[in-house]
Amino acid sequence: MTHRITLIPGEGIGPEVTAAVVSIIEASGVEIAWEEHIVGSEALHQFGDPLPSSVIQSIKVNRVALKGPVTTPVGEGYPSINVRLRKALDLYANVRPIRSLPGVPSKFGEIDLVVIRENTEDLYSGLEHIVVPGVVESLKIITEKASLRIARFAFELARREGRRKITAVHKANIMKLSDGLFLDCFRRVSRQYPDIDADDRIVDNACMQLVMNPQQFDVLLLENLYGDIISDLAAGLVGGLGVTPGANLGDGVAVFEAVHGTAPDIAGKNLANPTALLLSAILMLKYIGEREAAERITEALHGVLLAGEVRTRDLGGQATTTEFAQAIIDAL
Ligand code: NAI
């Protein structure tokens, strides 16, 4: 069976890592008809919109996309393409499995946790305005609907994946209404899942605990902004942004992408580590039912990482993106 999947190579190192991942998937024998789309400044130049409606339409039809990183202009310019995409497709759950990889050194021992981030609201919506010159208001919106939905998603995922505990992370001691609502929804939903432990931590304490004793956590559930920050912190526990995958999930629609950005410092140099996007693609293959191929690619990746002879620079090696991809293809 041929799967039809939207491919967004993205910007910076995006095209390099997506090309590597596409070549590995091809070598695995899974048949995919990629529908490629450009976004970002080139799309703005060509179509007058950094996120043309044809891209959203393509994902709506195909239901699955693999996406490279895109640039988000800081302090000016167009709004985040990622935020627009997540809103347009109602990709309300961001899931980032944080797992130690064989042969990848980390200061924190064996780690296996999942960070689940609410993806549609909170301060991260970028709803800001100037009240009077010199005074800016930024709106943090938390709704019962979105908080209940993401809590249910987290408990369902925990049950499906045999995980035992969910920790909600918040600052409800200060933001008693907004984070208080998020926490209250979590607690209400938790009563329907007596088989899964539910506890919570204040976000600053959670950061400290994550670097002191990460093994105590199983699933972390966070609002959008805390989730953005803590998922990068968690990526650092297992070897960094080059090795951490992600998925943005809605009801019947999914966009798989690495946690990292466009890495302008190494873009165009064939130096990026494609592992993070490859692990995201492995999540995607499982999602579309290609479990056996997903497992074969995982094994090949682990074999190459464990052997340690072919590694990209971020993992202390000298290999290029294409050499690393070729080593995985050879192992397959
Ligand atoms: P970044 O993730 O692009 O880079 C941070 C550091 O990690 C850099 O030193 C980079 O070289 C390194 N790095 C990242 N991915 C790597 C990989 N695969 N292999 C080896 N090294 C890697 O974060 P930064 O610099 O904060 O953001 C750059 C741009 O990316 C910004 O415009 C930002 O908005 C965008 N971005 C986009 C994301 C997305 O589209 N999902 C996510 C995060 C950032």
Coordinates of C-alpha atoms and ligand atoms in Angstrom, one line a residue:
M1 CA 0.0 0.0 0.0
T2 CA 1.3 3.5 -0.9
H3 CA 0.7 6.1 1.8
R4 CA 0.2 9.7 0.7
I5 CA 1.9 12.1 3.1
T6 CA 2.5 15.8 3.1
L7 CA 6.2 16.7 3.3
I8 CA 7.3 20.1 4.5
P9 CA 11.2 20.2 4.3
G10 CA 11.2 23.6 6.0
E11 CA 14.1 26.0 6.3
G12 CA 17.7 26.0 7.6
I13 CA 18.8 22.4 8.3
G14 CA 15.2 21.3 7.5
P15 CA 15.8 20.3 3.8
E16 CA 19.0 18.4 4.8
V17 CA 17.5 16.4 7.6
T18 CA 14.3 15.7 5.7
A19 CA 16.2 14.4 2.6
A20 CA 18.2 12.1 4.9
V21 CA 15.0 10.8 6.6
V22 CA 13.2 10.3 3.3
S23 CA 16.1 8.3 1.9
I24 CA 16.1 6.0 5.0
I25 CA 12.3 5.5 4.8
E26 CA 12.7 4.6 1.1
A27 CA 15.4 2.1 2.0
S28 CA 13.1 0.5 4.5
G29 CA 10.7 -0.4 1.7
V30 CA 7.7 1.5 3.0
E31 CA 6.0 3.1 0.0
I32 CA 5.1 6.7 0.4
A33 CA 4.0 9.2 -2.2
W34 CA 5.3 12.5 -0.7
E35 CA 3.4 15.7 -1.5
E36 CA 6.0 18.3 -1.0
H37 CA 5.2 21.9 0.1
I38 CA 7.3 24.9 0.8
V39 CA 6.6 27.3 3.7
G40 CA 8.4 30.3 5.3
S41 CA 10.1 33.2 3.6
E42 CA 10.3 31.4 0.2
A43 CA 6.6 30.7 0.3
L44 CA 6.0 34.4 1.3
H45 CA 8.0 35.4 -1.7
Q46 CA 6.3 33.0 -4.2
F47 CA 2.7 33.0 -2.9
G48 CA 2.4 36.0 -0.7
D49 CA 1.9 33.9 2.5
P50 CA 4.5 32.0 4.5
L51 CA 1.9 29.3 5.1
P52 CA -0.1 29.0 1.9
S53 CA -3.6 27.6 2.3
S54 CA -2.6 24.8 -0.1
V55 CA -0.3 23.4 2.6
I56 CA -3.1 23.2 5.2
Q57 CA -5.4 21.7 2.6
S58 CA -2.9 19.1 1.7
I59 CA -2.6 18.0 5.4
K60 CA -6.3 18.0 5.8
V61 CA -6.7 15.6 2.9
N62 CA -3.7 13.4 3.7
R63 CA -4.2 13.5 7.5
V64 CA -0.5 13.0 8.1
A65 CA 2.6 15.3 7.5
L66 CA 6.3 15.1 8.2
K67 CA 7.7 18.6 8.8
G68 CA 11.1 20.2 9.1
P69 CA 11.7 23.3 11.2
V70 CA 10.8 26.8 10.0
T71 CA 12.1 30.2 11.1
T72 CA 10.0 32.3 13.3
P73 CA 11.0 36.0 13.1
V74 CA 11.8 37.4 16.5
G75 CA 10.0 40.6 17.7
E76 CA 8.7 41.5 14.2
G77 CA 7.6 40.0 10.9
Y78 CA 4.9 37.4 10.3
P79 CA 3.3 35.3 13.1
S80 CA 4.7 31.8 13.8
I81 CA 3.9 29.3 11.0
N82 CA 4.0 26.5 13.6
V83 CA 1.4 28.2 15.8
R84 CA -0.8 28.9 12.7
L85 CA -0.5 25.3 11.5
R86 CA -1.4 23.9 14.9
K87 CA -4.4 26.2 15.2
A88 CA -5.6 25.6 11.6
L89 CA -5.5 21.8 12.0
D90 CA -6.5 21.9 15.7
L91 CA -3.4 19.9 16.6
Y92 CA -4.1 20.2 20.3
A93 CA -1.6 17.7 21.7
N94 CA 2.2 18.0 21.4
V95 CA 3.9 14.8 22.4
R96 CA 7.6 14.5 22.9
P97 CA 9.0 11.1 24.0
I98 CA 12.2 11.7 25.9
R99 CA 14.2 8.5 25.9
S100 CA 17.9 7.7 26.4
L101 CA 19.5 6.3 23.2
P102 CA 22.1 3.6 23.1
G103 CA 25.5 5.0 22.8
V104 CA 24.5 8.6 23.3
P105 CA 26.1 10.0 26.4
S106 CA 24.0 11.8 29.0
K107 CA 24.8 13.0 32.5
F108 CA 21.4 11.8 33.8
G109 CA 21.4 8.0 33.5
E110 CA 18.6 6.0 31.8
I111 CA 15.6 8.2 31.1
D112 CA 12.2 7.3 29.7
L113 CA 9.5 9.9 30.0
V114 CA 6.9 11.6 27.8
V115 CA 6.2 15.3 27.8
I116 CA 2.7 16.2 26.7
R117 CA 2.0 19.9 25.9
E118 CA -1.3 21.6 25.3
N119 CA -0.8 23.1 21.9
T120 CA -3.5 25.6 21.2
E121 CA -3.8 28.3 23.8
D122 CA -2.0 29.9 26.8
L123 CA 0.4 32.8 26.6
Y124 CA 1.9 31.0 23.6
S125 CA -1.0 32.2 21.3
G126 CA 0.9 35.5 21.0
L127 CA -2.2 37.6 21.7
E128 CA -0.6 40.9 22.6
H129 CA -1.4 44.5 22.2
I130 CA -0.2 47.9 23.3
V131 CA -2.4 49.4 25.9
V132 CA -0.8 52.8 25.8
P133 CA 2.8 53.5 24.5
G134 CA 5.2 51.8 26.9
V135 CA 2.6 49.3 28.3
V136 CA 2.0 46.0 26.6
E137 CA -0.6 43.4 27.5
S138 CA -0.1 39.7 26.6
L139 CA -3.1 37.5 27.1
K140 CA -2.9 34.1 28.7
I141 CA -6.1 32.2 27.8
I142 CA -6.8 28.9 29.5
T143 CA -10.1 27.2 28.8
E144 CA -11.9 24.4 30.5
K145 CA -12.6 22.7 27.1
A146 CA -8.9 22.6 26.1
S147 CA -7.7 21.7 29.5
L148 CA -10.1 18.7 29.8
R149 CA -9.3 17.6 26.3
I150 CA -5.5 17.5 26.9
A151 CA -5.9 15.8 30.3
R152 CA -8.1 13.1 28.7
F153 CA -5.5 12.8 25.9
A154 CA -2.7 12.3 28.4
F155 CA -4.5 9.7 30.5
E156 CA -5.5 7.8 27.3
L157 CA -1.9 7.9 26.1
A158 CA -0.7 6.7 29.5
R159 CA -3.1 3.8 29.5
R160 CA -2.3 2.8 25.8
E161 CA 1.4 2.9 26.4
G162 CA 1.3 1.2 29.8
R163 CA 2.6 4.2 31.7
R164 CA 1.7 4.5 35.4
K165 CA 1.9 8.2 36.5
I166 CA 1.1 11.6 35.1
T167 CA 2.5 14.8 36.7
A168 CA 0.7 18.0 35.9
V169 CA 3.1 21.0 35.9
H170 CA 1.7 24.5 36.7
K171 CA 2.1 27.7 38.6
A172 CA -1.4 27.6 40.2
N173 CA 0.0 29.2 43.4
I174 CA 0.4 32.5 41.5
M175 CA -2.0 32.2 38.6
K176 CA -4.8 30.8 40.7
L177 CA -7.5 31.2 38.1
S178 CA -5.8 30.2 34.8
D179 CA -3.3 27.5 36.0
G180 CA -5.8 26.7 38.7
L181 CA -8.4 25.8 36.0
F182 CA -5.8 23.7 34.2
L183 CA -5.0 21.8 37.4
D184 CA -8.6 21.4 38.4
C185 CA -9.5 19.9 35.0
F186 CA -6.5 17.5 35.3
R187 CA -7.7 16.4 38.7
R188 CA -11.3 15.9 37.5
V189 CA -10.2 13.8 34.6
S190 CA -7.8 11.8 36.8
R191 CA -10.7 10.5 38.8
Q192 CA -11.9 8.6 35.7
Y193 CA -8.5 6.8 35.5
P194 CA -7.9 5.2 38.9
D195 CA -5.3 2.8 37.4
I196 CA -3.0 5.8 36.7
D197 CA -1.4 7.8 39.5
A198 CA -1.8 11.6 39.2
D199 CA 0.2 14.2 41.0
D200 CA 1.4 17.7 40.3
R201 CA 4.4 20.0 40.7
I202 CA 4.9 23.8 40.5
V203 CA 6.9 24.5 37.4
D204 CA 10.0 25.9 39.0
N205 CA 10.2 22.9 41.3
A206 CA 9.6 20.6 38.4
C207 CA 12.6 22.1 36.6
M208 CA 14.9 21.5 39.5
Q209 CA 13.5 17.9 40.1
L210 CA 14.0 17.1 36.4
V211 CA 17.7 17.7 36.6
M212 CA 18.1 16.3 40.1
N213 CA 16.0 13.1 39.7
P214 CA 14.4 12.7 36.3
Q215 CA 13.7 9.1 36.9
Q216 CA 10.8 9.9 39.2
F217 CA 8.8 11.2 36.2
D218 CA 6.8 9.1 33.8
V219 CA 4.4 11.4 31.9
L220 CA 4.5 15.2 32.3
L221 CA 1.4 17.3 31.3
L222 CA 1.9 21.0 30.7
E223 CA 0.2 24.1 29.3
N224 CA 1.7 25.4 26.1
L225 CA 4.4 27.8 27.3
Y226 CA 5.7 25.7 30.2
G227 CA 5.6 22.7 27.8
D228 CA 7.7 24.6 25.2
I229 CA 10.4 25.3 27.7
I230 CA 10.4 22.0 29.7
S231 CA 10.4 19.9 26.6
D232 CA 13.7 21.5 25.5
L233 CA 15.0 21.0 29.0
A234 CA 14.0 17.3 28.9
A235 CA 15.6 17.0 25.4
G236 CA 18.9 18.1 27.1
L237 CA 18.6 15.2 29.5
V238 CA 19.0 12.6 26.8
G239 CA 21.5 14.2 24.4
G240 CA 20.0 17.4 23.1
L241 CA 17.8 18.7 20.3
G242 CA 19.5 16.6 17.7
V243 CA 18.0 13.4 19.1
T244 CA 14.5 14.3 20.4
P245 CA 11.4 13.7 18.3
G246 CA 7.9 15.2 18.5
A247 CA 4.4 14.8 17.2
N248 CA 1.5 17.3 17.0
L249 CA -1.7 15.4 17.2
G250 CA -5.4 16.3 16.7
D251 CA -8.4 14.1 16.1
G252 CA -7.5 12.1 13.0
V253 CA -4.7 14.4 11.9
A254 CA -1.0 14.4 12.8
V255 CA 2.1 16.5 12.0
F256 CA 5.4 14.9 13.0
E257 CA 8.4 17.1 13.5
A258 CA 11.7 17.2 15.5
V259 CA 11.9 19.5 18.6
H260 CA 14.8 21.5 17.2
G261 CA 14.7 24.6 15.0
T262 CA 16.4 25.6 11.8
A263 CA 19.9 25.7 13.4
P264 CA 21.2 28.6 11.3
D265 CA 24.7 28.1 12.7
I266 CA 25.1 24.8 10.8
A267 CA 22.5 25.1 8.0
G268 CA 23.7 24.2 4.5
K269 CA 26.8 22.5 5.8
N270 CA 25.6 18.9 5.8
L271 CA 26.4 18.7 9.5
A272 CA 23.0 18.4 11.2
N273 CA 22.0 15.3 13.0
P274 CA 18.9 13.8 11.3
T275 CA 18.2 11.5 14.3
A276 CA 15.5 13.8 15.8
L277 CA 13.5 13.9 12.6
L278 CA 14.1 10.2 12.0
L279 CA 12.7 9.4 15.4
S280 CA 9.7 11.6 14.6
A281 CA 9.3 9.7 11.3
I282 CA 9.4 6.5 13.3
L283 CA 6.5 7.7 15.4
M284 CA 4.8 8.6 12.1
L285 CA 5.4 5.1 10.7
K286 CA 3.8 3.6 13.8
Y287 CA 0.9 6.0 13.5
I288 CA 0.2 4.9 9.9
G289 CA 0.4 1.2 10.8
E290 CA 3.9 0.5 9.5
R291 CA 5.1 -0.8 12.8
E292 CA 7.4 -3.5 11.5
A293 CA 9.4 -1.0 9.3
A294 CA 9.4 1.4 12.3
E295 CA 11.1 -1.2 14.4
R296 CA 13.6 -2.2 11.8
I297 CA 14.7 1.5 11.3
T298 CA 14.9 1.9 15.1
E299 CA 17.1 -1.1 15.3
A300 CA 19.4 0.2 12.5
L301 CA 19.6 3.6 14.2
H302 CA 20.4 2.1 17.6
G303 CA 23.1 -0.2 15.9
V304 CA 24.8 2.8 14.3
L305 CA 24.7 4.9 17.4
L306 CA 26.0 2.1 19.6
A307 CA 28.8 1.2 17.2
G308 CA 29.8 4.8 17.5
E309 CA 31.9 4.9 14.4
V310 CA 29.6 7.1 12.4
R311 CA 28.3 10.1 14.4
T312 CA 27.4 13.7 13.6
R313 CA 29.3 16.5 15.4
D314 CA 26.7 17.2 18.0
L315 CA 27.4 13.7 19.3
G316 CA 31.2 14.1 19.2
G317 CA 31.8 12.5 15.8
Q318 CA 32.9 13.8 12.4
A319 CA 30.2 12.3 10.1
T320 CA 28.1 14.4 7.8
T321 CA 24.3 14.2 7.7
T322 CA 24.4 12.1 4.5
E323 CA 27.1 9.8 5.8
F324 CA 25.1 9.2 9.0
A325 CA 22.0 8.5 6.9
Q326 CA 24.0 6.1 4.6
A327 CA 25.2 4.2 7.7
I328 CA 21.6 3.6 8.8
I329 CA 20.6 2.6 5.2
D330 CA 23.6 0.1 5.2
A331 CA 22.5 -1.3 8.6
L332 CA 19.0 -1.7 7.2
Ligands
NAI1 P1 17.8 25.5 17.1 O1 17.1 24.3 17.6 O2 17.6 25.8 15.7 O3 19.3 25.5 17.5 C1 19.8 25.4 18.8 C2 21.2 24.7 18.8 O4 21.0 23.3 18.6 C3 22.1 25.2 17.7 O5 23.4 25.3 18.2 C4 22.0 24.2 16.6 O6 23.1 24.1 15.8 C5 21.8 22.9 17.5 N1 20.9 21.9 16.7 C6 19.6 22.0 16.5 N2 19.2 21.0 15.8 C7 20.3 20.2 15.5 C8 20.5 19.0 14.8 N3 19.5 18.4 14.2 N4 21.8 18.6 14.7 C9 22.8 19.2 15.3 N5 22.6 20.3 16.0 C10 21.4 20.8 16.1 O7 17.2 26.7 18.0 P2 17.3 28.3 17.8 O8 18.6 28.7 17.4 O9 16.7 28.8 19.0 O10 16.2 28.6 16.7 C11 16.6 28.9 15.3 C12 15.3 29.1 14.5 O11 14.5 27.9 14.5 C13 14.4 30.2 15.0 O12 13.9 30.9 13.9 C14 13.3 29.5 15.7 O13 12.1 30.2 15.7 C15 13.1 28.2 14.8 N6 12.5 27.1 15.5 C16 11.6 26.4 14.8 C17 11.0 25.2 15.3 C18 10.1 24.5 14.5 O14 9.8 24.8 13.3 N7 9.5 23.4 15.0 C19 11.3 24.8 16.7 C20 12.3 25.6 17.3 C21 12.9 26.7 16.8

